[in-house]
Amino acid sequence: MDFSTLTQLPDTYVSKELRKTLSDIVYACRIKGSRRKVKISLLLEHKSKPDLFTPVQLGGYIFSGFQRQIAQERKVSPIIPVLLYHGREKWEYHTLASHFEELDSGLRPFLPDYDYVYHNLGDIPDHQIQNLENKFLQASFLALKYSRLKEELIKRIPAILSLAMEQRNNLQNNIIVYTFEVSGLEEDEIITLIEQTPLNIKSTIMDTLNIFEKRGIRVQTEKIVRNLVRSSNLTDEQIAGAAEVTGEYVARIRESIKSETSSNR
């Protein structure tokens, strides 16, 4: 592929139902030594905890994308799944075929096997992340990498906030809110951290967080999430969509409830 001809397209092959938890980016690129162009869709999925059956989930996304391509264009183009993992537990790459290790060789041709690009943020050194040209990715990856390591995240919050200041307002706000949301810090701890930041970014952070004047809303949101976790069979993503919070926030509440239940036994 001639990457100098790479052009992002406005197309999307993700269905409306999946867009809350999944996104894709479609590119056109010319083949080297040819005038022929090919379309490639990067299907982006991230996980905060290991999921043995992720290859099955990705397969559903891929074929759903092919169906949308056919409906839109009457032809198909490659879909490359990219999986970003940022959990604490160890999780190794495995394909759909690995679920059928004892399958007779005569049946293997009937498996819809495919590959995907796997990145474990925990295995990527900070200096490699900080060498990325895109400041938004630097801030986002650092926040994701340490989202479940409170002490390590707190150490990096000043750097993440500084990187956030270089973004457009909507991206800036998302990074700031997400970072403090997953930090698990109390209101007074957050204020102390903000007071230590340079004056030129302090006011922006304060405005973004609204200095938690909506603290009551946050408490109410936590109650709603806790009730949904305890009384329903909804997934973290479904609860996150209903309560307008992140999936990581719901996962943290779910883990907290499990710990409380275990300690009361």
Short mmCIF file of C-alpha atoms in Angstrom, two decimals:
data_model
loop_
_atom_site.label_atom_id
_atom_site.label_comp_id
_atom_site.label_asym_id
_atom_site.label_seq_id
_atom_site.Cartn_x
_atom_site.Cartn_y
_atom_site.Cartn_z
CA MET A 1 0.00 0.00 0.00
CA ASP A 2 1.16 3.52 -0.81
CA PHE A 3 0.53 5.24 2.54
CA SER A 4 1.33 8.66 1.06
CA THR A 5 -2.08 8.39 -0.64
CA LEU A 6 -3.96 7.43 2.54
CA THR A 7 -7.19 9.43 2.82
CA GLN A 8 -9.80 9.23 5.56
CA LEU A 9 -13.37 8.84 4.32
CA PRO A 10 -16.61 9.88 6.05
CA ASP A 11 -18.02 6.34 5.73
CA THR A 12 -18.91 4.13 8.68
CA TYR A 13 -19.87 0.46 8.66
CA VAL A 14 -20.90 0.24 12.32
CA SER A 15 -24.64 -0.10 12.89
CA LYS A 16 -26.52 2.47 14.98
CA GLU A 17 -27.01 -0.11 17.72
CA LEU A 18 -23.24 -0.61 18.12
CA ARG A 19 -22.04 3.00 17.87
CA LYS A 20 -22.28 3.61 21.64
CA THR A 21 -19.59 1.01 22.32
CA LEU A 22 -17.72 0.70 19.02
CA SER A 23 -16.28 2.93 16.31
CA ASP A 24 -14.61 2.52 12.95
CA ILE A 25 -12.47 4.66 10.65
CA VAL A 26 -12.56 4.10 6.88
CA TYR A 27 -9.61 4.92 4.63
CA ALA A 28 -8.92 4.83 0.90
CA CYS A 29 -5.38 4.01 -0.21
CA ARG A 30 -3.69 3.37 -3.56
CA ILE A 31 -1.85 0.11 -4.16
CA LYS A 32 1.88 0.58 -4.85
CA GLY A 33 2.73 0.51 -8.54
CA SER A 34 -0.94 0.78 -9.49
CA ARG A 35 -3.67 3.37 -9.88
CA ARG A 36 -6.10 1.01 -8.16
CA LYS A 37 -7.40 2.12 -4.77
CA VAL A 38 -8.63 -0.04 -1.92
CA LYS A 39 -10.90 0.84 1.00
CA ILE A 40 -9.92 -0.35 4.46
CA SER A 41 -11.98 -0.03 7.63
CA LEU A 42 -10.26 -0.03 11.02
CA LEU A 43 -12.69 -1.40 13.60
CA LEU A 44 -11.74 -0.09 17.08
CA GLU A 45 -12.66 -1.99 20.25
CA HIS A 46 -11.25 -1.54 23.77
CA LYS A 47 -11.47 -3.68 26.89
CA SER A 48 -10.70 -2.94 30.53
CA LYS A 49 -10.78 -6.60 31.57
CA PRO A 50 -10.01 -9.91 29.82
CA ASP A 51 -12.81 -11.47 27.82
CA LEU A 52 -12.13 -15.00 26.57
CA PHE A 53 -14.74 -14.75 23.83
CA THR A 54 -13.64 -11.41 22.36
CA PRO A 55 -12.76 -13.13 19.01
CA VAL A 56 -16.41 -14.22 18.77
CA GLN A 57 -17.56 -10.65 19.51
CA LEU A 58 -15.17 -9.22 16.91
CA GLY A 59 -16.43 -11.74 14.36
CA GLY A 60 -19.97 -10.48 14.88
CA TYR A 61 -18.79 -6.89 14.33
CA ILE A 62 -16.87 -7.85 11.17
CA PHE A 63 -19.77 -9.60 9.48
CA SER A 64 -22.20 -6.88 10.58
CA GLY A 65 -19.84 -4.41 8.88
CA PHE A 66 -19.75 -6.49 5.69
CA GLN A 67 -23.56 -6.52 5.61
CA ARG A 68 -23.65 -2.71 5.88
CA GLN A 69 -21.04 -2.43 3.11
CA ILE A 70 -23.18 -4.59 0.84
CA ALA A 71 -26.28 -2.53 1.65
CA GLN A 72 -24.42 0.74 0.96
CA GLU A 73 -22.13 -0.17 -1.93
CA ARG A 74 -23.04 -3.67 -3.16
CA LYS A 75 -19.45 -4.82 -2.53
CA VAL A 76 -17.14 -5.55 0.38
CA SER A 77 -13.73 -4.19 1.44
CA PRO A 78 -11.35 -5.30 4.21
CA ILE A 79 -12.24 -4.68 7.86
CA ILE A 80 -9.28 -4.78 10.25
CA PRO A 81 -10.23 -5.15 13.94
CA VAL A 82 -7.98 -3.30 16.43
CA LEU A 83 -8.29 -4.36 20.08
CA LEU A 84 -6.90 -2.07 22.80
CA TYR A 85 -6.65 -3.61 26.27
CA HIS A 86 -5.94 -1.55 29.39
CA GLY A 87 -6.80 -3.81 32.31
CA ARG A 88 -4.66 -5.00 35.23
CA GLU A 89 -4.98 -8.74 34.64
CA LYS A 90 -2.75 -10.56 32.20
CA TRP A 91 -4.40 -11.18 28.83
CA GLU A 92 -2.70 -12.76 25.86
CA TYR A 93 -3.71 -12.57 22.22
CA HIS A 94 -5.72 -15.56 20.96
CA THR A 95 -7.79 -16.22 17.85
CA LEU A 96 -11.18 -17.79 17.30
CA ALA A 97 -9.45 -21.02 16.23
CA SER A 98 -7.90 -21.37 19.70
CA HIS A 99 -11.37 -22.22 21.04
CA PHE A 100 -11.41 -25.32 18.83
CA GLU A 101 -8.01 -26.87 19.62
CA GLU A 102 -9.35 -30.43 19.67
CA LEU A 103 -11.48 -30.01 16.56
CA ASP A 104 -11.02 -32.63 13.84
CA SER A 105 -8.94 -31.27 10.94
CA GLY A 106 -11.75 -32.04 8.53
CA LEU A 107 -14.00 -29.51 10.30
CA ARG A 108 -11.45 -26.69 10.56
CA PRO A 109 -12.16 -25.30 7.06
CA PHE A 110 -15.64 -24.39 8.29
CA LEU A 111 -14.36 -22.00 10.97
CA PRO A 112 -14.70 -18.29 10.05
CA ASP A 113 -11.19 -17.56 11.29
CA TYR A 114 -9.61 -14.10 11.04
CA ASP A 115 -6.87 -12.03 12.64
CA TYR A 116 -6.95 -8.79 14.63
CA VAL A 117 -4.41 -6.23 15.84
CA TYR A 118 -3.91 -6.55 19.60
CA HIS A 119 -2.34 -3.88 21.81
CA ASN A 120 -1.94 -4.23 25.57
CA LEU A 121 -1.38 -0.71 26.93
CA GLY A 122 0.22 -2.19 30.04
CA ASP A 123 3.04 -3.58 27.90
CA ILE A 124 3.77 -0.26 26.19
CA PRO A 125 6.38 1.83 28.09
CA ASP A 126 5.39 5.40 28.98
CA HIS A 127 8.23 6.84 26.91
CA GLN A 128 6.81 5.22 23.77
CA ILE A 129 3.38 6.68 24.51
CA GLN A 130 4.92 10.12 25.14
CA ASN A 131 6.78 9.92 21.81
CA LEU A 132 3.52 9.81 19.88
CA GLU A 133 3.02 12.93 17.77
CA ASN A 134 -0.67 13.12 18.68
CA LYS A 135 -1.02 14.76 22.12
CA PHE A 136 -4.60 13.57 22.48
CA LEU A 137 -3.45 9.95 22.13
CA GLN A 138 -0.66 10.57 24.64
CA ALA A 139 -3.11 11.86 27.26
CA SER A 140 -5.79 9.26 26.50
CA PHE A 141 -3.40 6.29 26.55
CA LEU A 142 -1.79 7.39 29.82
CA ALA A 143 -5.22 7.83 31.44
CA LEU A 144 -6.38 4.44 30.15
CA LYS A 145 -3.14 2.64 31.04
CA TYR A 146 -3.31 3.70 34.69
CA SER A 147 -7.09 3.89 35.08
CA ARG A 148 -7.04 0.91 37.47
CA LEU A 149 -3.81 1.86 39.26
CA LYS A 150 -4.89 4.79 41.43
CA GLU A 151 -1.49 5.72 42.91
CA GLU A 152 0.26 5.53 39.53
CA LEU A 153 -2.51 7.52 37.85
CA ILE A 154 -2.32 10.29 40.47
CA LYS A 155 1.42 10.68 39.76
CA ARG A 156 0.67 11.20 36.07
CA ILE A 157 -2.41 13.44 36.37
CA PRO A 158 -0.39 16.70 36.04
CA ALA A 159 1.17 15.46 32.78
CA ILE A 160 -2.20 14.25 31.48
CA LEU A 161 -3.84 17.60 32.31
CA SER A 162 -1.04 19.52 30.57
CA LEU A 163 -1.49 17.40 27.44
CA ALA A 164 -5.26 17.90 27.64
CA MET A 165 -4.82 21.68 27.46
CA GLU A 166 -3.48 21.32 23.91
CA GLN A 167 -6.71 19.78 22.64
CA ARG A 168 -9.91 21.22 21.20
CA ASN A 169 -12.45 21.99 23.91
CA ASN A 170 -14.57 18.86 23.45
CA LEU A 171 -11.54 16.53 23.53
CA GLN A 172 -9.99 18.53 26.36
CA ASN A 173 -13.11 18.22 28.49
CA ASN A 174 -13.45 14.49 27.83
CA ILE A 175 -9.87 13.77 28.93
CA ILE A 176 -10.14 15.88 32.10
CA VAL A 177 -13.48 14.42 33.19
CA TYR A 178 -12.48 10.83 32.37
CA THR A 179 -9.16 11.11 34.22
CA PHE A 180 -10.71 12.38 37.45
CA GLU A 181 -13.66 9.99 37.13
CA VAL A 182 -11.48 6.87 37.04
CA SER A 183 -9.00 8.22 39.61
CA GLY A 184 -11.34 7.46 42.49
CA LEU A 185 -10.24 10.68 44.20
CA GLU A 186 -12.51 12.48 46.63
CA GLU A 187 -13.56 16.07 45.95
CA ASP A 188 -11.02 17.60 48.36
CA GLU A 189 -8.20 15.50 46.85
CA ILE A 190 -9.13 16.69 43.37
CA ILE A 191 -9.15 20.32 44.52
CA THR A 192 -5.70 19.87 46.09
CA LEU A 193 -4.36 18.44 42.83
CA ILE A 194 -5.84 21.24 40.77
CA GLU A 195 -4.31 23.85 43.12
CA GLN A 196 -0.89 22.43 42.25
CA THR A 197 -1.34 22.96 38.51
CA PRO A 198 0.00 26.06 36.67
CA LEU A 199 -2.29 29.11 36.71
CA ASN A 200 -2.72 29.06 32.92
CA ILE A 201 -4.52 25.70 33.02
CA LYS A 202 -6.08 25.78 36.50
CA SER A 203 -9.09 27.90 35.52
CA THR A 204 -9.83 25.68 32.50
CA ILE A 205 -9.80 22.55 34.65
CA MET A 206 -11.98 24.20 37.29
CA ASP A 207 -14.49 25.27 34.65
CA THR A 208 -14.53 21.81 33.10
CA LEU A 209 -15.12 20.01 36.37
CA ASN A 210 -17.37 22.83 37.58
CA ILE A 211 -15.52 22.26 40.87
CA PHE A 212 -17.98 19.46 41.52
CA GLU A 213 -20.86 21.81 42.27
CA LYS A 214 -22.92 18.98 40.80
CA ARG A 215 -21.63 16.67 43.52
CA GLY A 216 -25.21 15.77 44.40
CA ILE A 217 -25.80 14.63 40.82
CA ARG A 218 -22.69 12.42 40.98
CA VAL A 219 -23.89 10.82 44.22
CA GLN A 220 -27.31 10.21 42.69
CA THR A 221 -25.69 8.73 39.58
CA GLU A 222 -23.69 6.31 41.72
CA LYS A 223 -26.88 5.22 43.48
CA ILE A 224 -28.57 4.59 40.13
CA VAL A 225 -25.60 2.58 38.85
CA ARG A 226 -25.42 0.54 42.08
CA ASN A 227 -29.13 -0.26 41.87
CA LEU A 228 -28.86 -1.33 38.23
CA VAL A 229 -25.84 -3.54 38.96
CA ARG A 230 -27.59 -5.21 41.91
CA SER A 231 -31.05 -5.62 40.43
CA SER A 232 -30.55 -6.27 36.70
CA ASN A 233 -28.71 -8.52 34.28
CA LEU A 234 -27.59 -5.58 32.14
CA THR A 235 -23.98 -5.46 30.93
CA ASP A 236 -21.59 -2.71 32.06
CA GLU A 237 -21.94 -1.07 28.63
CA GLN A 238 -25.76 -1.09 28.82
CA ILE A 239 -25.74 0.40 32.33
CA ALA A 240 -23.17 3.01 31.25
CA GLY A 241 -25.42 4.05 28.37
CA ALA A 242 -28.48 4.31 30.62
CA ALA A 243 -26.69 6.27 33.37
CA GLU A 244 -24.55 8.34 30.97
CA VAL A 245 -21.27 7.27 32.56
CA THR A 246 -18.25 5.33 31.33
CA GLY A 247 -18.09 1.55 31.20
CA GLU A 248 -15.02 1.74 33.46
CA TYR A 249 -17.05 3.65 36.06
CA VAL A 250 -19.71 0.90 36.07
CA ALA A 251 -17.02 -1.82 36.28
CA ARG A 252 -15.46 -0.03 39.28
CA ILE A 253 -18.86 0.14 41.04
CA ARG A 254 -19.47 -3.54 40.27
CA GLU A 255 -16.08 -4.49 41.76
CA SER A 256 -16.81 -2.33 44.82
CA ILE A 257 -20.12 -4.15 45.38
CA LYS A 258 -18.38 -7.53 45.06
CA SER A 259 -15.77 -6.48 47.66
CA GLU A 260 -18.46 -5.25 50.02
CA THR A 261 -20.39 -8.51 49.63
CA SER A 262 -17.27 -10.61 50.25
CA SER A 263 -16.29 -8.65 53.38
CA ASN A 264 -19.79 -9.06 54.85
CA ARG A 265 -19.73 -12.83 54.58
#
